[in-house]
PDB file of C-alpha atoms and ligand atoms in Angstrom:
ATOM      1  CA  UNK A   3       0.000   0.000   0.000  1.00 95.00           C
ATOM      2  CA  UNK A   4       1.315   3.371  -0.993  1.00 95.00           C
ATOM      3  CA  UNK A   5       0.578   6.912  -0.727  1.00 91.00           C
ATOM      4  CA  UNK A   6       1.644   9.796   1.088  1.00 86.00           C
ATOM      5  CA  UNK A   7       1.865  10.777   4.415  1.00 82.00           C
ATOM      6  CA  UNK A   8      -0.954  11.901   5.923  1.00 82.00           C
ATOM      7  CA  UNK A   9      -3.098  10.636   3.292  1.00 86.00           C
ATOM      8  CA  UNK A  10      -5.051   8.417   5.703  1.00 89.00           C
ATOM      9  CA  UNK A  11      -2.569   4.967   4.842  1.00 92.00           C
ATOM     10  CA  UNK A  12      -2.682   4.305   8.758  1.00 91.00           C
ATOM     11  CA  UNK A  13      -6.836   4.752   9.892  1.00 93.00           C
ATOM     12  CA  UNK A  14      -7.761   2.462   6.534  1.00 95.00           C
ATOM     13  CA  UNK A  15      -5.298  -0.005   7.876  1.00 95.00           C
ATOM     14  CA  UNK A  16      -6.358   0.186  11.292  1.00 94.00           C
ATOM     15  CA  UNK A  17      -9.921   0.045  10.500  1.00 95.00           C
ATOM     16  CA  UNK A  18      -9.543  -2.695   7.821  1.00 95.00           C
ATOM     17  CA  UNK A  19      -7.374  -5.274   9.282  1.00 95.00           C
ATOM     18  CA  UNK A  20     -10.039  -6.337  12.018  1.00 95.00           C
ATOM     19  CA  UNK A  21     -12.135  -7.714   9.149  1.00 94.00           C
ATOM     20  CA  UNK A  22      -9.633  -9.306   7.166  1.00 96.00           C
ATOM     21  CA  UNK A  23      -8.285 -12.756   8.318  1.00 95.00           C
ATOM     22  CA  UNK A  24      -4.610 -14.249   7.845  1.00 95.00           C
ATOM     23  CA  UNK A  25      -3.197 -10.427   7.183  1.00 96.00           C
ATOM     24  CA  UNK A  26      -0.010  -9.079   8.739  1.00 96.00           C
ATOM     25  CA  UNK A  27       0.979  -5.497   9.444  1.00 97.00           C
ATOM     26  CA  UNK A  28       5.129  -5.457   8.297  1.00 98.00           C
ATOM     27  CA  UNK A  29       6.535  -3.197  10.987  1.00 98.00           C
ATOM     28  CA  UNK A  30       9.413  -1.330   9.059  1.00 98.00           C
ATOM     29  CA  UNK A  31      12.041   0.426  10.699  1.00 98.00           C
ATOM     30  CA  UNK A  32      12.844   4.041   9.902  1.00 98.00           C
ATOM     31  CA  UNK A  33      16.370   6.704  11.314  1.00 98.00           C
ATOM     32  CA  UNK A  34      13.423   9.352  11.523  1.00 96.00           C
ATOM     33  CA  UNK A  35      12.286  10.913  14.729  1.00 94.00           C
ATOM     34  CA  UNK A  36       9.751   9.113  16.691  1.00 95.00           C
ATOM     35  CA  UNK A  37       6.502  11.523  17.022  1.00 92.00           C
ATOM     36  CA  UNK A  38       4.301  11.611  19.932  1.00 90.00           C
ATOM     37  CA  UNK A  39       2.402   9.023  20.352  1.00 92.00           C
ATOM     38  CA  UNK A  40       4.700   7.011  18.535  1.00 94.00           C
ATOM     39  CA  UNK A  41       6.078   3.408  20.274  1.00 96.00           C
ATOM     40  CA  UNK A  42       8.959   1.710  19.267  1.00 97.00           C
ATOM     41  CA  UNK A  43       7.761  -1.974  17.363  1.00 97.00           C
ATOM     42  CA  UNK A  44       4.653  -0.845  16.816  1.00 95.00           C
ATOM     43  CA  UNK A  45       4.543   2.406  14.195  1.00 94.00           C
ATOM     44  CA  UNK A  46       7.678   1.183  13.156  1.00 97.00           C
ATOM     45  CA  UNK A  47      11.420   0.019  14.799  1.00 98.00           C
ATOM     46  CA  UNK A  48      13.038   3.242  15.480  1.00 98.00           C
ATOM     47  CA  UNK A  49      16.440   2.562  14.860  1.00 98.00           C
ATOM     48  CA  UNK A  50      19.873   4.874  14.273  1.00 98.00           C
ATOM     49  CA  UNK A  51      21.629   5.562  10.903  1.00 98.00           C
ATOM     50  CA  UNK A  52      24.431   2.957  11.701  1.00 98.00           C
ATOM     51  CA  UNK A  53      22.233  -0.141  12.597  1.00 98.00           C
ATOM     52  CA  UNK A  54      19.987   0.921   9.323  1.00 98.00           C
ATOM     53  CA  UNK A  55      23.116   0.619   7.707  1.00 98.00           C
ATOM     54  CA  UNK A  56      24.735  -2.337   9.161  1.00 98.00           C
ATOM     55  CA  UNK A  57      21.532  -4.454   8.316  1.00 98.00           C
ATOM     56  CA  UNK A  58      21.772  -2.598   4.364  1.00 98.00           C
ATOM     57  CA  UNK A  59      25.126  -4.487   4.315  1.00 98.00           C
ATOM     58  CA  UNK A  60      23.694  -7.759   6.240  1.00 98.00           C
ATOM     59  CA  UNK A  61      20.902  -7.666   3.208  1.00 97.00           C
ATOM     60  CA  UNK A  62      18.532  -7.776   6.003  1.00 98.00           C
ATOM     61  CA  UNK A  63      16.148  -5.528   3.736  1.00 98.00           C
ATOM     62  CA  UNK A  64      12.881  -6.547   1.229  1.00 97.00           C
ATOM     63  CA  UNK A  65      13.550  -3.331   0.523  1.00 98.00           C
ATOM     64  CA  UNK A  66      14.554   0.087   1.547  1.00 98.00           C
ATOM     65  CA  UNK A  67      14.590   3.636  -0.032  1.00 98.00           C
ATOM     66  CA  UNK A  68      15.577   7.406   1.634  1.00 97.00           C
ATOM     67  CA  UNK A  69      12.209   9.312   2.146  1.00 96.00           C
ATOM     68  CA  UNK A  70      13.181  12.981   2.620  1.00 94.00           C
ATOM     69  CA  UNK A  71      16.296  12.248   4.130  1.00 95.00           C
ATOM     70  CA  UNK A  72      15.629   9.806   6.579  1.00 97.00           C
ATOM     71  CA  UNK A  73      15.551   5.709   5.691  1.00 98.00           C
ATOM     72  CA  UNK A  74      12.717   3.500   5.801  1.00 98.00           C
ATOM     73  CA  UNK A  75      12.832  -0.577   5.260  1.00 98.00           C
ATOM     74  CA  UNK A  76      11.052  -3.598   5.496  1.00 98.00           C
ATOM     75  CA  UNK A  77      12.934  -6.030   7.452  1.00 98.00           C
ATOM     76  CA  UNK A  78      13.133  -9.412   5.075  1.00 97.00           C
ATOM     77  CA  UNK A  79      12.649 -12.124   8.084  1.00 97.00           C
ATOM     78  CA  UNK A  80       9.309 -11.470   9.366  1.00 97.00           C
ATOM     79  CA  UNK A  81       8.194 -10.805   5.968  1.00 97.00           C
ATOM     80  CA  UNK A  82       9.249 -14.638   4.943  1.00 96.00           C
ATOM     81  CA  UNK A  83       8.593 -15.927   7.868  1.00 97.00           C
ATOM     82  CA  UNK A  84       4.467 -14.776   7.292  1.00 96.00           C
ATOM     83  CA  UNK A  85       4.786 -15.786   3.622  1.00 94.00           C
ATOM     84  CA  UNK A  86       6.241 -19.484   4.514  1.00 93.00           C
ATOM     85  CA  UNK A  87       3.263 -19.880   6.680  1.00 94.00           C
ATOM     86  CA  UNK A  88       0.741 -19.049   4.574  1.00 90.00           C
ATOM     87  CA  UNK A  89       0.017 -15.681   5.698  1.00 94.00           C
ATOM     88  CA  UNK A  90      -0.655 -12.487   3.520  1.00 95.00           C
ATOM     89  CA  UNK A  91       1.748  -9.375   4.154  1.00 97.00           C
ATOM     90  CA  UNK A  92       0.319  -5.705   4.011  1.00 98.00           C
ATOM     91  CA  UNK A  93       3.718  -3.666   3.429  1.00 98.00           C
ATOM     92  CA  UNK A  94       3.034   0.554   3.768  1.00 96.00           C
ATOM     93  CA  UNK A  95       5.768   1.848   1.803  1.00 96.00           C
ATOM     94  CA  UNK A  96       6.900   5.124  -0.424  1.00 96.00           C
ATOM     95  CA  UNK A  97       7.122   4.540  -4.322  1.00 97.00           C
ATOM     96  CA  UNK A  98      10.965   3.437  -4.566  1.00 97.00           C
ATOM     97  CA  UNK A  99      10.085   0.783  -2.282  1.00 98.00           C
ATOM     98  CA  UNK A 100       7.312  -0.364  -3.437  1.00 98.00           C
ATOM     99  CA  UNK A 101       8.749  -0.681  -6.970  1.00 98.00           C
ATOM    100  CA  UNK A 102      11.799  -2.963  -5.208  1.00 98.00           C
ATOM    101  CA  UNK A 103       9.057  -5.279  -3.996  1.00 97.00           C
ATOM    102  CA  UNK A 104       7.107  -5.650  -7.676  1.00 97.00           C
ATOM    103  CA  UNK A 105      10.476  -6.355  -8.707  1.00 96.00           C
ATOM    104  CA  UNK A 106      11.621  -8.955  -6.026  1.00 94.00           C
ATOM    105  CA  UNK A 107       7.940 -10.630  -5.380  1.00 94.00           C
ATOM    106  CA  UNK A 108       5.918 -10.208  -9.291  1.00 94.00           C
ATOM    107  CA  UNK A 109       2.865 -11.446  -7.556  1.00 92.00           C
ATOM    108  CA  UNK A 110       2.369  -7.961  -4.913  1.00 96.00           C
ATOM    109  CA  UNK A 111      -0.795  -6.637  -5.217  1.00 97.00           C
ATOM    110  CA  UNK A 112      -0.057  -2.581  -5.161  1.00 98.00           C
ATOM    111  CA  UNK A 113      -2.314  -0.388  -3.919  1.00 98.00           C
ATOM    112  CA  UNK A 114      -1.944   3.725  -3.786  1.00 97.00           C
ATOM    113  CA  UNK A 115      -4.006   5.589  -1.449  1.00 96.00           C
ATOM    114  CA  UNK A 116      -4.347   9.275  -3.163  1.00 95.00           C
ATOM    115  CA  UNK A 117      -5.891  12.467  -1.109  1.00 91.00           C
ATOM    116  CA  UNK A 118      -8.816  13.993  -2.551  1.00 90.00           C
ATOM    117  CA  UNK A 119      -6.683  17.030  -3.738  1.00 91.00           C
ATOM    118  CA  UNK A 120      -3.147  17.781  -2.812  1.00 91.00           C
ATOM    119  CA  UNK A 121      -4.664  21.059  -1.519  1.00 92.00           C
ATOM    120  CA  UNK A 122      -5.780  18.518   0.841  1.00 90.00           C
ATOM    121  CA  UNK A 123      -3.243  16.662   1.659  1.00 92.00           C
ATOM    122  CA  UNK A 124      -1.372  20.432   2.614  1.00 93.00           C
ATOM    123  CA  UNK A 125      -4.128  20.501   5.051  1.00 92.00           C
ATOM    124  CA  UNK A 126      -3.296  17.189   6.739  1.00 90.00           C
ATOM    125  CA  UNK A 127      -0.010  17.574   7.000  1.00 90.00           C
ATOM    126  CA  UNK A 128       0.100  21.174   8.047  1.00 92.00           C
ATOM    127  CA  UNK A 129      -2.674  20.273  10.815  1.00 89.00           C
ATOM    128  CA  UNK A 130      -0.775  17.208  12.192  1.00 84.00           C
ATOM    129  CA  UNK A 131       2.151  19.785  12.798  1.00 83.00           C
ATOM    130  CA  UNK A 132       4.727  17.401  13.086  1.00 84.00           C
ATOM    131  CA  UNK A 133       7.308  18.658  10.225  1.00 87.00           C
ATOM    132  CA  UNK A 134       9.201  21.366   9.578  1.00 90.00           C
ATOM    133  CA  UNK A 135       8.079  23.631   6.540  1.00 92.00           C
ATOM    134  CA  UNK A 136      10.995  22.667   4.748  1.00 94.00           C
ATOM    135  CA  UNK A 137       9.725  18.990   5.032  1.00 92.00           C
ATOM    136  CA  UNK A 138       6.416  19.603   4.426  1.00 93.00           C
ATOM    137  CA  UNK A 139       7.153  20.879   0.899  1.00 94.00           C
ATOM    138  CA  UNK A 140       9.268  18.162   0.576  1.00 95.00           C
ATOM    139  CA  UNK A 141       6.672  15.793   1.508  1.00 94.00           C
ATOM    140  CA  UNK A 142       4.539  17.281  -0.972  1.00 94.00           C
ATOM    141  CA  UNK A 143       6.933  17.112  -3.643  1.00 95.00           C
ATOM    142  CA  UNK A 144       7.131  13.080  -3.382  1.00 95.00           C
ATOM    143  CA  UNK A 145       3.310  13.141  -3.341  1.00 94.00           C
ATOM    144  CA  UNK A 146       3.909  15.192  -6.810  1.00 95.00           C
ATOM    145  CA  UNK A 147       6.036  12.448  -8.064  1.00 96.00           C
ATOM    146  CA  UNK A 148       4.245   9.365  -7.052  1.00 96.00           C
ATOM    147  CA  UNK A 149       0.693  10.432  -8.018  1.00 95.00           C
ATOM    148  CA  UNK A 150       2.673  10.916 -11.741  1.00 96.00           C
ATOM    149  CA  UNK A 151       3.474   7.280 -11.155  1.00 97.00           C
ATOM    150  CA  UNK A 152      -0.570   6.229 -10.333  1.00 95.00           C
ATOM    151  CA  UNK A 153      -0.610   3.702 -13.255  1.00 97.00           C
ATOM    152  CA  UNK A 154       2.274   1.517 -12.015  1.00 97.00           C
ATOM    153  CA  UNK A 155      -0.219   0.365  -9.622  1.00 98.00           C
ATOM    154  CA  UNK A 156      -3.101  -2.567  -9.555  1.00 97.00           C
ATOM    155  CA  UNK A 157      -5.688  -0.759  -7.927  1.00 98.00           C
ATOM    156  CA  UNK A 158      -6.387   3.188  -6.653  1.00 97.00           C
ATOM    157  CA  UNK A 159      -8.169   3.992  -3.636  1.00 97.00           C
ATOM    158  CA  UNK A 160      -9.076   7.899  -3.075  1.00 96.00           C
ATOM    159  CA  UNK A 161      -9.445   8.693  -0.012  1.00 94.00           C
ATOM    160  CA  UNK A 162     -12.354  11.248   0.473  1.00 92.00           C
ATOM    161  CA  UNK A 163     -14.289   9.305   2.149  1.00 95.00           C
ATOM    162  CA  UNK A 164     -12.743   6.971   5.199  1.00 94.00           C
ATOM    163  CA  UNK A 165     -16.008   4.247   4.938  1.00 96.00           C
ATOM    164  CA  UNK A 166     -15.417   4.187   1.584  1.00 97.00           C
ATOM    165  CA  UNK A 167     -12.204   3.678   1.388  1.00 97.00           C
ATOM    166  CA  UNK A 168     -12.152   0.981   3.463  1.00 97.00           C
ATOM    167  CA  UNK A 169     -14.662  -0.851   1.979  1.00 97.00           C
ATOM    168  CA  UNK A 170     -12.993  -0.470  -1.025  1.00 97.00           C
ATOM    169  CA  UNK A 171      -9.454  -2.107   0.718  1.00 97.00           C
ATOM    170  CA  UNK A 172     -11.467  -5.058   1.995  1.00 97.00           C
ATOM    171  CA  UNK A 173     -12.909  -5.709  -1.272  1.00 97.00           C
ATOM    172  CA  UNK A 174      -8.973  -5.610  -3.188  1.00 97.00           C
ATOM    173  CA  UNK A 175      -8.243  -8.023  -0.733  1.00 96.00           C
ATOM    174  CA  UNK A 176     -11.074 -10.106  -0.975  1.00 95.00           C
ATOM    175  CA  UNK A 177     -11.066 -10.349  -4.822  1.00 96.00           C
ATOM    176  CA  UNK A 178      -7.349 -11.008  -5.256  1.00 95.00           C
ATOM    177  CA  UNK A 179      -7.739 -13.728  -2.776  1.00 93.00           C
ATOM    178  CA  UNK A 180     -10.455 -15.213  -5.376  1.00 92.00           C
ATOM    179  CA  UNK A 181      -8.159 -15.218  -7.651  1.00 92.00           C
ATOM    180  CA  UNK A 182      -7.851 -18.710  -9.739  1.00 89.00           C
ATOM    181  CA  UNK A 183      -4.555 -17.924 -11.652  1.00 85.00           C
ATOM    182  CA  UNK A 184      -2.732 -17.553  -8.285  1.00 82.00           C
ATOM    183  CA  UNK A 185      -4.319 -20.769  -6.134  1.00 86.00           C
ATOM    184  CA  UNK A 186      -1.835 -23.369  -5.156  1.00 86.00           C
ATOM    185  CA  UNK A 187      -1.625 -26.422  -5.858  1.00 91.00           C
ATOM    186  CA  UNK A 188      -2.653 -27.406  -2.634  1.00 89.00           C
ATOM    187  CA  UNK A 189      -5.737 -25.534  -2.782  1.00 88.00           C
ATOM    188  CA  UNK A 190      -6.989 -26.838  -6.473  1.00 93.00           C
ATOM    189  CA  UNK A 191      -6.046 -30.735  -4.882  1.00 95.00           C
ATOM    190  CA  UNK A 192      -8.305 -29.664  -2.217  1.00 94.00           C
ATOM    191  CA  UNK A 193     -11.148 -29.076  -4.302  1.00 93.00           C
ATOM    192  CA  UNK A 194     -10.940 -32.260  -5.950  1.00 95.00           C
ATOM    193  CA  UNK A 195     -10.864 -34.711  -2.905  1.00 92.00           C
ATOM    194  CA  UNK A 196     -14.164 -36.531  -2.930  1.00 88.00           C
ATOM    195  CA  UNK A 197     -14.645 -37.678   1.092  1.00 78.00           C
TER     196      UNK A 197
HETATM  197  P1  5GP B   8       6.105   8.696   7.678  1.00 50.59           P
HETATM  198  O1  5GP B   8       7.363   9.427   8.037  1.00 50.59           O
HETATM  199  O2  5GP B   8       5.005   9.642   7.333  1.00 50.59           O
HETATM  200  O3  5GP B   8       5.718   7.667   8.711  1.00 50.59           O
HETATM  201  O4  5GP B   8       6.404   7.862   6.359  1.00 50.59           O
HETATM  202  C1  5GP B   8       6.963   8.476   5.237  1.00 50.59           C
HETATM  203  C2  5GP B   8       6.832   7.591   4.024  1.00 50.59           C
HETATM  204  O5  5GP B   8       7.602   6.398   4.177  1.00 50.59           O
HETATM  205  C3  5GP B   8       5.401   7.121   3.752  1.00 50.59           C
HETATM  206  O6  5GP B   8       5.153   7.236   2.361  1.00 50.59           O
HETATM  207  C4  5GP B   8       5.441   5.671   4.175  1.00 50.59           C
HETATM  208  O7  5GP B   8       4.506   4.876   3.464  1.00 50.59           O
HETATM  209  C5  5GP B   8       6.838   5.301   3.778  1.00 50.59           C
HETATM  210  N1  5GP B   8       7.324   4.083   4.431  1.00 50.59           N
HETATM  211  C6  5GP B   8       6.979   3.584   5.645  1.00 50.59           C
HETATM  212  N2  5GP B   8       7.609   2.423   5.878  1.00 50.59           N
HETATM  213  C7  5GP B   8       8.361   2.168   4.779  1.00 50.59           C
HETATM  214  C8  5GP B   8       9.230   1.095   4.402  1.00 50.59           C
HETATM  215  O8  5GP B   8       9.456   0.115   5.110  1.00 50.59           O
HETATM  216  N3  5GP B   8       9.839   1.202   3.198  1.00 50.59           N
HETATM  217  C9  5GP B   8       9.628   2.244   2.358  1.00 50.59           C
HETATM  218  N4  5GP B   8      10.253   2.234   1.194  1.00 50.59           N
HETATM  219  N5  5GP B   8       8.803   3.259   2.664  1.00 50.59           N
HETATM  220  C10 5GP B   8       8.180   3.225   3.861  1.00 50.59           C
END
């Protein structure tokens, strides 16, 4: 799932992932500055510039990418760990990332969350008044850029309307789980046992 910050990535999640069975939340870890409110392993692993570097080097990463000038990554482990036990993974990451991923794992379903208007999303992030102005226009700038990229992605979700939206991210999930192309072979053997 991508989109910008304070685009609403977070309450769709939140409200979403009660309904939705065998999902998992990837906790990435990020170098930037916990806000309040914020707990370590659960927004994400707050972590310093060496150790996000050391595990770079370890190849510890699905992926990682720089995010107006701080890095953000999706530890590998848990990630394969969910996979190799059947579960689904719901990554939230910026555009680089989420490219990384398509490219690594073909089968990702992407999702992009866009604001309403990007007057809106000003408002958001202006009213959460947790960034500098400087990163605020920055912010806005990769919003720029990654709504340019909308069409890389399987499915778009505006959202202008929270109920909406997640009704909308419940029924992604739900129809790319019903998809035939994708079912294992497990799961087609299933359907012809005859007990
Ligand atoms: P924020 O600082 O607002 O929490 O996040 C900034 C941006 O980083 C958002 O677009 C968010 O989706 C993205 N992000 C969060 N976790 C990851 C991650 O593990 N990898 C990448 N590439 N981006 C991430």
């Amino acid at each position: 799932m991508t989109g910008a910050s304070g685009v609403g990535k977070d309450t769709i999640r939140h409200a979403a992932m009660p309904h939705i069975d065998n999902l998992e939340f990837s906790i990435s870890a990020t170098t930037r500055e916990r806000r309040a409110g914020e707990q370590d392993g659960v927004q994400y692993h707050f972590i310093d510039r060496p150790r996000f570097e050391r595990m770079i080097e370890e190849d510890a990463f699905l992926e990682y990418a720089d995010y107006v000038g701080d890095y953000y990554g999706t530890p590998a482990g848990p990630v394969e760990q969910a996979l190799a036990e059947g579960r689904d993974v719901l990554l939230e990451l910026e555009l680089v990332g989420a490219r990384q991923v398509k490219r690594r794992v073909p089968e990702a379903v992407m999702i992009f969350i866009a604001p309403p208007s990007l007057y809106e999303l000003e408002r958001r992030l202006r009213g959460r008044g947790t960034d500098s102005e400087e990163k605020i226009l920055k912010r806005l700038a990769r919003a720029r850029e990654e709504i340019r990229a909308l069409r890389e992605f399987d499915y778009l979700i505006v959202n202008d309307d929270v109920t909406e939206a997640v009704t909308l991210f419940q029924c992604v999930i739900r129809a790319e789980r019903a998809r035939a192309r994708l079912l294992s072979d497990e799961r087609v053997a299933g359907f012809l046992r005859e007990e």
